[in-house]
Coordinates of C-alpha atoms in Angstrom, one line a residue:
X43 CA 0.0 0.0 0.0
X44 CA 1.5 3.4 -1.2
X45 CA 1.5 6.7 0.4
X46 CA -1.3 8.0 -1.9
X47 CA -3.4 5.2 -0.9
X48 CA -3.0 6.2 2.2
X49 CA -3.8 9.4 1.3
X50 CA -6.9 9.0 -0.6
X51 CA -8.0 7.1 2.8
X52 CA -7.6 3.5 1.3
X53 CA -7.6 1.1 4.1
X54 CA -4.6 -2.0 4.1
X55 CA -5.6 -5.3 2.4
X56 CA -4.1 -8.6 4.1
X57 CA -3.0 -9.2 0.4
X58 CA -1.3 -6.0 0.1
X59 CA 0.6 -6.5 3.0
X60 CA 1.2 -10.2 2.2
X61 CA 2.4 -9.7 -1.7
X62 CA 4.8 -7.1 -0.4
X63 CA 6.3 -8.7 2.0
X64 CA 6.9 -6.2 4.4
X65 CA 4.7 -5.1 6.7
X66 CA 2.2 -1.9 6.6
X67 CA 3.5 1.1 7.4
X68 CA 2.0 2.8 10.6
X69 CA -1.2 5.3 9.8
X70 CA -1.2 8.4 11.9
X71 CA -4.3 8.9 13.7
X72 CA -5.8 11.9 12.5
X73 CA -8.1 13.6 15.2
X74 CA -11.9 14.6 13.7
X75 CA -12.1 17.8 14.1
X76 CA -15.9 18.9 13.9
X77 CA -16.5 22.4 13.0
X78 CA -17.6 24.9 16.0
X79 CA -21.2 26.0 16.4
X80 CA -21.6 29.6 15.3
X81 CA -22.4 31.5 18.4
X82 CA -25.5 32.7 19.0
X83 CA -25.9 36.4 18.2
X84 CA -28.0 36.6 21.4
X85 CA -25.8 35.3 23.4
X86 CA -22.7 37.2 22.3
X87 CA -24.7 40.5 22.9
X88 CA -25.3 39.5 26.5
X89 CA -22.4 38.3 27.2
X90 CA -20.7 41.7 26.3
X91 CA -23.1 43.7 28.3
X92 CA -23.3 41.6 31.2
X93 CA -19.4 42.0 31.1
X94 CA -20.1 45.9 31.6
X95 CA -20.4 48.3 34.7
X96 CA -23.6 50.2 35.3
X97 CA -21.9 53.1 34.7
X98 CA -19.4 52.5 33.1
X99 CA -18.7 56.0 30.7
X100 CA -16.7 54.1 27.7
X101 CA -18.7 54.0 24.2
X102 CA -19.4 50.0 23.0
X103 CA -19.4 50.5 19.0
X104 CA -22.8 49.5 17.8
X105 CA -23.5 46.4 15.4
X106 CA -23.8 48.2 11.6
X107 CA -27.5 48.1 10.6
X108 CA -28.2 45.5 7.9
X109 CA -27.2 46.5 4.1
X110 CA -25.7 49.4 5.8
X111 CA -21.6 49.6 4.4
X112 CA -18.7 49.3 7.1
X113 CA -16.2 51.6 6.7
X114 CA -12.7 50.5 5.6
X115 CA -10.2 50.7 7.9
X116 CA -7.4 52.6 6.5
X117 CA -3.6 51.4 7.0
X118 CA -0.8 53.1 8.1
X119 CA 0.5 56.0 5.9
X120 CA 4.3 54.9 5.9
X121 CA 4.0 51.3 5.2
X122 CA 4.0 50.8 1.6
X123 CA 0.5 49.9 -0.7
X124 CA 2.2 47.2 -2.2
X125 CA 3.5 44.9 0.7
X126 CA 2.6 41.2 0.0
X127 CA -0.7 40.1 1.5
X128 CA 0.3 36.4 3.7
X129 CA -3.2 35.3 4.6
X130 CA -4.0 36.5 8.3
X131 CA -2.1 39.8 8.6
X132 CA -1.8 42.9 6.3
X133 CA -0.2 45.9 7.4
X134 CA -0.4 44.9 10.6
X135 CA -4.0 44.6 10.7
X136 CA -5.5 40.8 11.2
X137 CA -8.2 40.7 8.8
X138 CA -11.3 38.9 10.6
X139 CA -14.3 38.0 8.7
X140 CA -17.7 40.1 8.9
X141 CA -20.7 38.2 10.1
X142 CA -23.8 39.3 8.5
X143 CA -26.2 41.2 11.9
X144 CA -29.6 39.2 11.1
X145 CA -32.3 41.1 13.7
X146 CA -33.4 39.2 16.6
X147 CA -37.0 37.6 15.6
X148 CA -37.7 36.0 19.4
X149 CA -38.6 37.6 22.3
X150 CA -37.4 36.5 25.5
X151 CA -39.0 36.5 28.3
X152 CA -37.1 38.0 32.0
X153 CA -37.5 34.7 33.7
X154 CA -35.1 33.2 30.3
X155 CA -32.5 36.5 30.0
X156 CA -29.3 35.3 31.6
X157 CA -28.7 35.9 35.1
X158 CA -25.8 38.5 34.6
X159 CA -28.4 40.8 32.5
X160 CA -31.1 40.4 35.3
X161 CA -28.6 42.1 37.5
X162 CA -27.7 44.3 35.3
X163 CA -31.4 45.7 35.0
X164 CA -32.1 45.4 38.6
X165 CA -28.6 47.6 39.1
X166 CA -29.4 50.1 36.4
X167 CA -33.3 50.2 37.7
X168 CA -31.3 51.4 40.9
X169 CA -29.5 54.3 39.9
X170 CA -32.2 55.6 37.8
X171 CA -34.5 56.2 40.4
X172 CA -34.9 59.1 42.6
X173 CA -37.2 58.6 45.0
X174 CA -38.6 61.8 47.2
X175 CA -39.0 60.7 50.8
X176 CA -41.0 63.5 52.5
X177 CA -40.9 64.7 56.3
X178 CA -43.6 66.2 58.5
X179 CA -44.2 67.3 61.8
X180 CA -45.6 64.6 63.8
X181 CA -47.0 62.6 65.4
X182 CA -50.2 64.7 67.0
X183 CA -50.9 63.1 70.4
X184 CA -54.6 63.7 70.0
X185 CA -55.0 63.2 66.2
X186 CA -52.3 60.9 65.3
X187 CA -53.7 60.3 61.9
X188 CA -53.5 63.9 60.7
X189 CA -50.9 65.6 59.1
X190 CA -48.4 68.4 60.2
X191 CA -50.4 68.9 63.2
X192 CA -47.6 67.6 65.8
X193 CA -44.4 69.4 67.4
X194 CA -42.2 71.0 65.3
X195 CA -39.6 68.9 67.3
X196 CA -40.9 66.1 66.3
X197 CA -40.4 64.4 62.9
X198 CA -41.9 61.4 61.0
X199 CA -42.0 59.9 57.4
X200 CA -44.9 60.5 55.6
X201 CA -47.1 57.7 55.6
X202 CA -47.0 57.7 51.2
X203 CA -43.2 58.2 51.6
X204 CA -42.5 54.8 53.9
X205 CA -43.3 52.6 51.3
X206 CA -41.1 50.3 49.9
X207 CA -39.1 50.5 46.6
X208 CA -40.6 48.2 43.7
X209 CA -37.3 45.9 43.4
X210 CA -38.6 45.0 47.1
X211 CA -41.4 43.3 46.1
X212 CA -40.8 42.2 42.7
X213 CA -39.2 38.5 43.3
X214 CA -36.9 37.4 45.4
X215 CA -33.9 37.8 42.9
X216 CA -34.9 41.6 42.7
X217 CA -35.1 41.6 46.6
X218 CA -32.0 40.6 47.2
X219 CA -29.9 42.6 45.0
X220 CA -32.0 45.3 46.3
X221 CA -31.3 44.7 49.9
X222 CA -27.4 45.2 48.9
X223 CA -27.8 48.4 48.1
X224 CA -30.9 49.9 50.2
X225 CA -30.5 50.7 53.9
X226 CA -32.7 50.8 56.7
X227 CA -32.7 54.0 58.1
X228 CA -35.1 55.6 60.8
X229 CA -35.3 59.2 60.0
X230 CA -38.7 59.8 63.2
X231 CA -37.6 61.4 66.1
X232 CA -36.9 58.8 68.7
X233 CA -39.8 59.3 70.8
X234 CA -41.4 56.1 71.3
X235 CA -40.3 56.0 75.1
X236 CA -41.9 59.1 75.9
X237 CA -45.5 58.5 73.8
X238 CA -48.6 56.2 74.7
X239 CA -48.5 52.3 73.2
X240 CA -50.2 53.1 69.7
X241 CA -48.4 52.4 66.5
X242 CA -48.7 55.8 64.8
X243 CA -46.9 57.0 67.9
X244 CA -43.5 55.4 67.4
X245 CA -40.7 55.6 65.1
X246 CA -40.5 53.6 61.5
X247 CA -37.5 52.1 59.7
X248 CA -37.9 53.0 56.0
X249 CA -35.8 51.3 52.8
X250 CA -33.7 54.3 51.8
X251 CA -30.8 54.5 49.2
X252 CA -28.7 57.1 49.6
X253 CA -27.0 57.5 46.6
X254 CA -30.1 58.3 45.0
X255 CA -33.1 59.1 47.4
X256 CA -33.5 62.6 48.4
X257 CA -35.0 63.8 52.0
X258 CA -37.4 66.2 51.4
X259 CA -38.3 68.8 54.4
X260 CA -42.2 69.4 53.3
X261 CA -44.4 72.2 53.9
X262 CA -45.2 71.1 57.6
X263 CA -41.1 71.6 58.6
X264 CA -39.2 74.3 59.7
X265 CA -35.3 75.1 60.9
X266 CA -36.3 72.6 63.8
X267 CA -36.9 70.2 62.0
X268 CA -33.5 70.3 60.1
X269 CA -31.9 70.4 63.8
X270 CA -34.1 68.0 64.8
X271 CA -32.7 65.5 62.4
X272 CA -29.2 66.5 61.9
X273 CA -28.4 64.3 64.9
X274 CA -24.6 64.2 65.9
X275 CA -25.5 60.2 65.5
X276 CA -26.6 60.7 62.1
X277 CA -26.0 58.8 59.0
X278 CA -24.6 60.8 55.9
X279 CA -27.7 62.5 53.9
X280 CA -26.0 63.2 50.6
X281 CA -29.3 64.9 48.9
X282 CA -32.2 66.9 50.6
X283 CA -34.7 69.0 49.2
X284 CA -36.6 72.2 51.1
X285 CA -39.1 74.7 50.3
X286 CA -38.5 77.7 48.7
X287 CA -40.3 80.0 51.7
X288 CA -39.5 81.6 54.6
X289 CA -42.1 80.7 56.8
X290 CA -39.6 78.1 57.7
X291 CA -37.7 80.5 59.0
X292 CA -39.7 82.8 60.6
X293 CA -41.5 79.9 62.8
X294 CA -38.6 78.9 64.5
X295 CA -35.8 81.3 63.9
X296 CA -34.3 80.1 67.4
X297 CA -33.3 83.8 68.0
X298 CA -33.0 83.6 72.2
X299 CA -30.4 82.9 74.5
X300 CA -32.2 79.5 75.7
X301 CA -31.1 78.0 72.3
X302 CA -27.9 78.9 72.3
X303 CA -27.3 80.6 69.5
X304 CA -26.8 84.8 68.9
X305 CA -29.1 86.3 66.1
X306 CA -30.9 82.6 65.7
X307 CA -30.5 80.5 62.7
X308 CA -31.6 80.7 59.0
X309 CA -31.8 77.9 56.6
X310 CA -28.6 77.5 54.8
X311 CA -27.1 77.7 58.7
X312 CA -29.3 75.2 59.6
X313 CA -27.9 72.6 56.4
X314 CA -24.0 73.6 57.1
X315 CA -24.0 73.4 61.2
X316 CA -22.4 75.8 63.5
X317 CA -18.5 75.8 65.3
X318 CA -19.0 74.4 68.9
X319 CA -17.2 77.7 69.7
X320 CA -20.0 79.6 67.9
X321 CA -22.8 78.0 70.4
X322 CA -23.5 76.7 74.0
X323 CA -25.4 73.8 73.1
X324 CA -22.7 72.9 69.8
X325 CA -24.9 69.2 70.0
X326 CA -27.7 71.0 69.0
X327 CA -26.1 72.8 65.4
X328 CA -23.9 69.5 64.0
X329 CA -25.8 70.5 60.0
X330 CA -26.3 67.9 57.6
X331 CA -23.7 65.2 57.2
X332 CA -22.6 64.3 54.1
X333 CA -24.3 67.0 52.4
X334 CA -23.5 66.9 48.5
X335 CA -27.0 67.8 46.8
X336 CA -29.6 70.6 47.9
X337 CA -32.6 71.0 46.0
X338 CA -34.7 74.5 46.6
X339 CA -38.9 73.4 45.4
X340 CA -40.3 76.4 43.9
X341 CA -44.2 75.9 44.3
X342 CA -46.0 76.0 40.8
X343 CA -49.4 75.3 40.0
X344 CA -48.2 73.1 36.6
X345 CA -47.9 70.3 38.5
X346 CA -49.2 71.2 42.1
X347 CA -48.9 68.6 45.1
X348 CA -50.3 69.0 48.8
X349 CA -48.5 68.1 52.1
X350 CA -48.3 63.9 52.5
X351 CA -48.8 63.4 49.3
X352 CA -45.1 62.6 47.6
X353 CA -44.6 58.9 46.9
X354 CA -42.9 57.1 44.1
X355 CA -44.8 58.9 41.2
X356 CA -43.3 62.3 41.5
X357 CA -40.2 63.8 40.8
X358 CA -38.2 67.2 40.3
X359 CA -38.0 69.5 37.3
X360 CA -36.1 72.4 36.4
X361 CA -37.9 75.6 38.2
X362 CA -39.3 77.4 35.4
X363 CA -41.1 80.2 37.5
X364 CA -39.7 82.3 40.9
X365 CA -43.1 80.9 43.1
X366 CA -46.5 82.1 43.6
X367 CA -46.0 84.9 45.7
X368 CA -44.2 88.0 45.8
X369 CA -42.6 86.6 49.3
X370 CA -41.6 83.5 47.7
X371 CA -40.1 85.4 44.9
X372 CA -38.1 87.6 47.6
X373 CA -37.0 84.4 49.8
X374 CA -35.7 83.0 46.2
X375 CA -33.9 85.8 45.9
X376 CA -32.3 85.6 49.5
X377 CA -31.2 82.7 48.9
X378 CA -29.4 82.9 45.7
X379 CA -27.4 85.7 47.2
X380 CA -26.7 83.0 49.5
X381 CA -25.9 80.4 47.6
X382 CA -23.5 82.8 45.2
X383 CA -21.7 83.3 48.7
X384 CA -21.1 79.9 49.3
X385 CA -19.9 79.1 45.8
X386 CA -17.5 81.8 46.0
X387 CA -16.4 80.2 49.5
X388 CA -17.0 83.4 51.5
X389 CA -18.2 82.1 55.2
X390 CA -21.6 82.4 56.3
X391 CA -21.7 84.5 59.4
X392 CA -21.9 83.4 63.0
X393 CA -20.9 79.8 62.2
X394 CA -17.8 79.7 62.7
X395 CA -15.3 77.8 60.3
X396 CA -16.5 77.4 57.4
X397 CA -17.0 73.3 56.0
X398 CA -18.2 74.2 52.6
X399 CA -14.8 75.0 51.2
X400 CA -13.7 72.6 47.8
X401 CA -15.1 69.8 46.7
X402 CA -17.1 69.4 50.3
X403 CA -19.6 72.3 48.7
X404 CA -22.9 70.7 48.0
X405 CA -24.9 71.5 44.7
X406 CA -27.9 73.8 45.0
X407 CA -31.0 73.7 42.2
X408 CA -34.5 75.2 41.8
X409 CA -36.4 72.4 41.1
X410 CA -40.2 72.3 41.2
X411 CA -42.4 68.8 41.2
X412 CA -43.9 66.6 38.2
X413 CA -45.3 63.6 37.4
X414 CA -42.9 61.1 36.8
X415 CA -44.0 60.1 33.1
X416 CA -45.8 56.4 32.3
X417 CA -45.2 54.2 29.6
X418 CA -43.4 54.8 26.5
X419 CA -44.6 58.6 26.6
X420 CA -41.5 60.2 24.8
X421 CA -42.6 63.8 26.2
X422 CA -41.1 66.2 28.7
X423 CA -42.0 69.0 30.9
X424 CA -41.1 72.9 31.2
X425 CA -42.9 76.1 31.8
X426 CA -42.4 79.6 31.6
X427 CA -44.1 82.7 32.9
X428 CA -45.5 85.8 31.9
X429 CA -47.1 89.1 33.3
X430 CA -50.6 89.0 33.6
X431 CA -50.9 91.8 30.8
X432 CA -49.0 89.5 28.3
X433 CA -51.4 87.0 29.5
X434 CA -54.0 88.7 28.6
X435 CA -53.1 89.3 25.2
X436 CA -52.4 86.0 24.4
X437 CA -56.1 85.1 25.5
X438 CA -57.6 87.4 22.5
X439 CA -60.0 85.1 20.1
X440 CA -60.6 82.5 22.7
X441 CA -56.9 81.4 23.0
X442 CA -56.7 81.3 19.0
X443 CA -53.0 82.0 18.4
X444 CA -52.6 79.5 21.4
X445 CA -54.7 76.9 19.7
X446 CA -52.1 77.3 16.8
X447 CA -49.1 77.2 18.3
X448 CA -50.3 73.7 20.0
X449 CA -51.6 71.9 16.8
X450 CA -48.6 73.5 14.9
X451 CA -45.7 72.1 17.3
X452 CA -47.7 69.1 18.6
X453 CA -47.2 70.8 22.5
X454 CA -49.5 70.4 24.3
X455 CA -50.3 74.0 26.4
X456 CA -52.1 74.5 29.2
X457 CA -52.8 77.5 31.7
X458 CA -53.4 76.9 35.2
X459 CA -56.4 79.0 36.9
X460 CA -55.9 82.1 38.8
X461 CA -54.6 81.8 42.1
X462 CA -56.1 84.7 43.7
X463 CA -57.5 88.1 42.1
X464 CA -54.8 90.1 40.2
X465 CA -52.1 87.6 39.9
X466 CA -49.3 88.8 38.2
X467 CA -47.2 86.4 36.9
X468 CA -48.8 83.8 35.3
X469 CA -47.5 80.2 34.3
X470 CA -47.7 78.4 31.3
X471 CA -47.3 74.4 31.2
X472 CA -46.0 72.5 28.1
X473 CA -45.3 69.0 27.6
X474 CA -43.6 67.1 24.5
X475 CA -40.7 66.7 23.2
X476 CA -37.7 68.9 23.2
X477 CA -38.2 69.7 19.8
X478 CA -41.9 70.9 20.2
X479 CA -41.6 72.4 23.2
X480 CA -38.5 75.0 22.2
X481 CA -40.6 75.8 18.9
X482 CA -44.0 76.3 20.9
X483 CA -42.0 79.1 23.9
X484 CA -40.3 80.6 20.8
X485 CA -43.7 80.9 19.0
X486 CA -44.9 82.4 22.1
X487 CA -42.3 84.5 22.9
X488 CA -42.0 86.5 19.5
X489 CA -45.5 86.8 19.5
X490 CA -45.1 89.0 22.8
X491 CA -42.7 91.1 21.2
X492 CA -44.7 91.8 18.1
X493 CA -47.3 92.5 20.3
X494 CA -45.9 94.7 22.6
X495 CA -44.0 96.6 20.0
X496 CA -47.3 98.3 19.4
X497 CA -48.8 96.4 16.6

């Protein structure tokens, strides 16, 4: 038997061997190798985002759409153009061949996504929501059911705010990635000792993230209730949220000697803390620890709320309007003064040293509230404001120019009632997209001009 039948895969004969008198030569053994399944395109995308951090910042190149063309890559400028192509490896480049993207057909359900994605949802549903978790005064001891009735000493939750996140009660899967990021924290004033055996009279333990969550100091809160929970034992409260008004202020300024403090305390003094050598009773005036995010709520009537009421469905939005009274306006206007003070690291007086100072300076926005959005609804919310005599003008024909604007932008508009006779500046709501919103205030705004230009 010859190498070539060998070759052509010929098997020995015991005549062969025998006429030639020689034995066969040894056959290798040749391995099978059986080609690799292609990988499923499913799988390979998965794999490649389970591999990924939440946020992680660097750009994944997409797939290319089918029929779309892929761009060459272009080789280096000082090799030559004609260098000898050897299979694998030109200019340095390894060629690799280009699988056709074919669209996924099958839907999966969550139960069937690998395990690595499900975390990565569960982790990504995490840091996208902010949840608004409101205080109160409370408890009353002889209506313990009814809101901001009780000592300004005394803090609770809002009964809407306690409730859980939804990754709590979603599976168990969810639950326990949840639980590794969510904390219980107690944010009541300890005062369960001290009250009568009823359950609205003691302190609850709330779910709270803290790199997301914001404590929100309602309208039934003053300055003590910052001091009442700015604790020394405190937890870090990275973000809070307060009212823009100074009834805060002027309710308990905690301007007497009994407190402690000369010339009482304000509400940016309240959030920083005071020097023990600025105050007798220095436990009293520790500020918010951990501080990195203030949000100021300017009340609007777009998207109005009423004490007890935050929960899960609302959120912030830019401020579009200054508040609804001219006292709101001015306490606004405080407090930016303020606020450019402490961005230009000049120390608030009668605290003492200053803490604010470098990256330790929290972040301070004029937000208002909305409804956090359902569904696939692409839109978005803004406002703006104008005098009442613009107002007015834009009114003419039963809202016609108004009407047009809408149903040429596809904005929707709206404009809240009167507050009170002779309200001066008035709000107007949009909601859409991006796109339609700008075109619909620009309508609106160079309509004001032409109008007010005396035509």
């Amino acid at each position: 038997m010859t190498w070539a039948d060998i070759a052509a895969g010929r098997k020995p004969t015991g005549a062969s061997a025998a006429s030639t008198g020689r034995s066969a030569p040894v056959v290798p053994a040749i391995p099978v190798i059986r080609q690799a399944p292609r990988p499923d395109p499913v799988a390979s995308v998965t794999a490649g985002v389970a591999s990924m951090s939440v946020n992680q910042t660097v750009s994944t190149p997409r797939a290319p759409a089918v029929g779309s063309k892929v761009p060459a890559i272009q080789s280096n400028a000082k090799q030559g153009t004609n260098c000898r192509h050897r299979g694998g490896n030109k200019n340095g480049i390894k060629s690799a061949k280009r699988k056709e993207v074919v669209p996924l057909e099958e839907f999966h359900l969550f139960p069937n996504v690998p395990p690595e994605i499900r975390l990565k949802v569960y982790q990504y549903a995490m840091s996208q929501q902010r949840r608004l978790i409101e205080l109160e005064w409370g408890p009353n001891l002889s209506i313990p059911t009814e809101l901001g009735n009780g000592s300004h000493h005394w803090v609770r939750v809002c009964p809407r705010s306690r409730q859980p996140p939804a990754l709590m009660h979603v599976c168990h899967e969810s639950r326990e990635e949840a639980q590794k990021v969510y904390q219980l924290r107690c944010f009541d004033s300890q005062i369960a000792q001290r009250l009568p055996n009823n359950p609205e009279f003691h302190e609850h333990y709330i779910w709270y993230n803290p790199k997301t969550d914001i404590i929100f100091f309602g309208e039934e809160t003053c300055v003590s209730t910052y001091i009442s929970v700015f604790t020394p034992d405190i937890e870090d409260i990275p973000a809070i949220a307060i009212v823009n008004s100074s009834k805060g202020e002027s309710c308990c300024d905690h301007d007497d000697y009994t407190y402690g403090v000369e010339g009482g305390v304000d509400t940016l003094q309240a959030l920083h803390g005071f020097d023990s050598s600025e105050t007798v009773h220095d436990f009293r005036y520790g500020g918010c620890p951990g501080l990195r995010e203030v949000y100021i709520v300017v009340k609007s009537k777009l998207w109005p709320y009423k004490q007890g009421e935050i929960d899960a469905s609302m959120t912030v939005r830019p401020a579009t309007n200054d508040g609804l009274t001219k006292g709101q306006a001015r306490f606004k206007a405080s407090l930016e003064r303020d606020i450019a003070r402490v961005d230009a690291e000049i120390t608030m007086p009668g605290v003492g040293e200053s803490v604010w100072i470098d990256d330790k300076k929290p972040t301070f926005k004029f937000v208002s509230f909305v409804k956090v959005p359902w569904g696939l609804d692409p839109g978005e919310p803004d406002g703006m404001t104008v005098s009442r005599k613009d107002l007015g003008k834009l009114r003419r024909s039963d809202w016609a120019f108004m009407k047009r604007t809408q149903a040429n932008t596809r904005c929707e508009i709206f404009v809240p009632d009167e507050e009170y006779p002779g309200e001066d500046r008035r709000e107007i709501g949009f909601w859409g997209v991006r796109k339609s919103i700008n075109a619909a205030k620009k309508a609106i705004e160079e309509r004001l001009i032409f109008l007010n230009s005396g035509n």
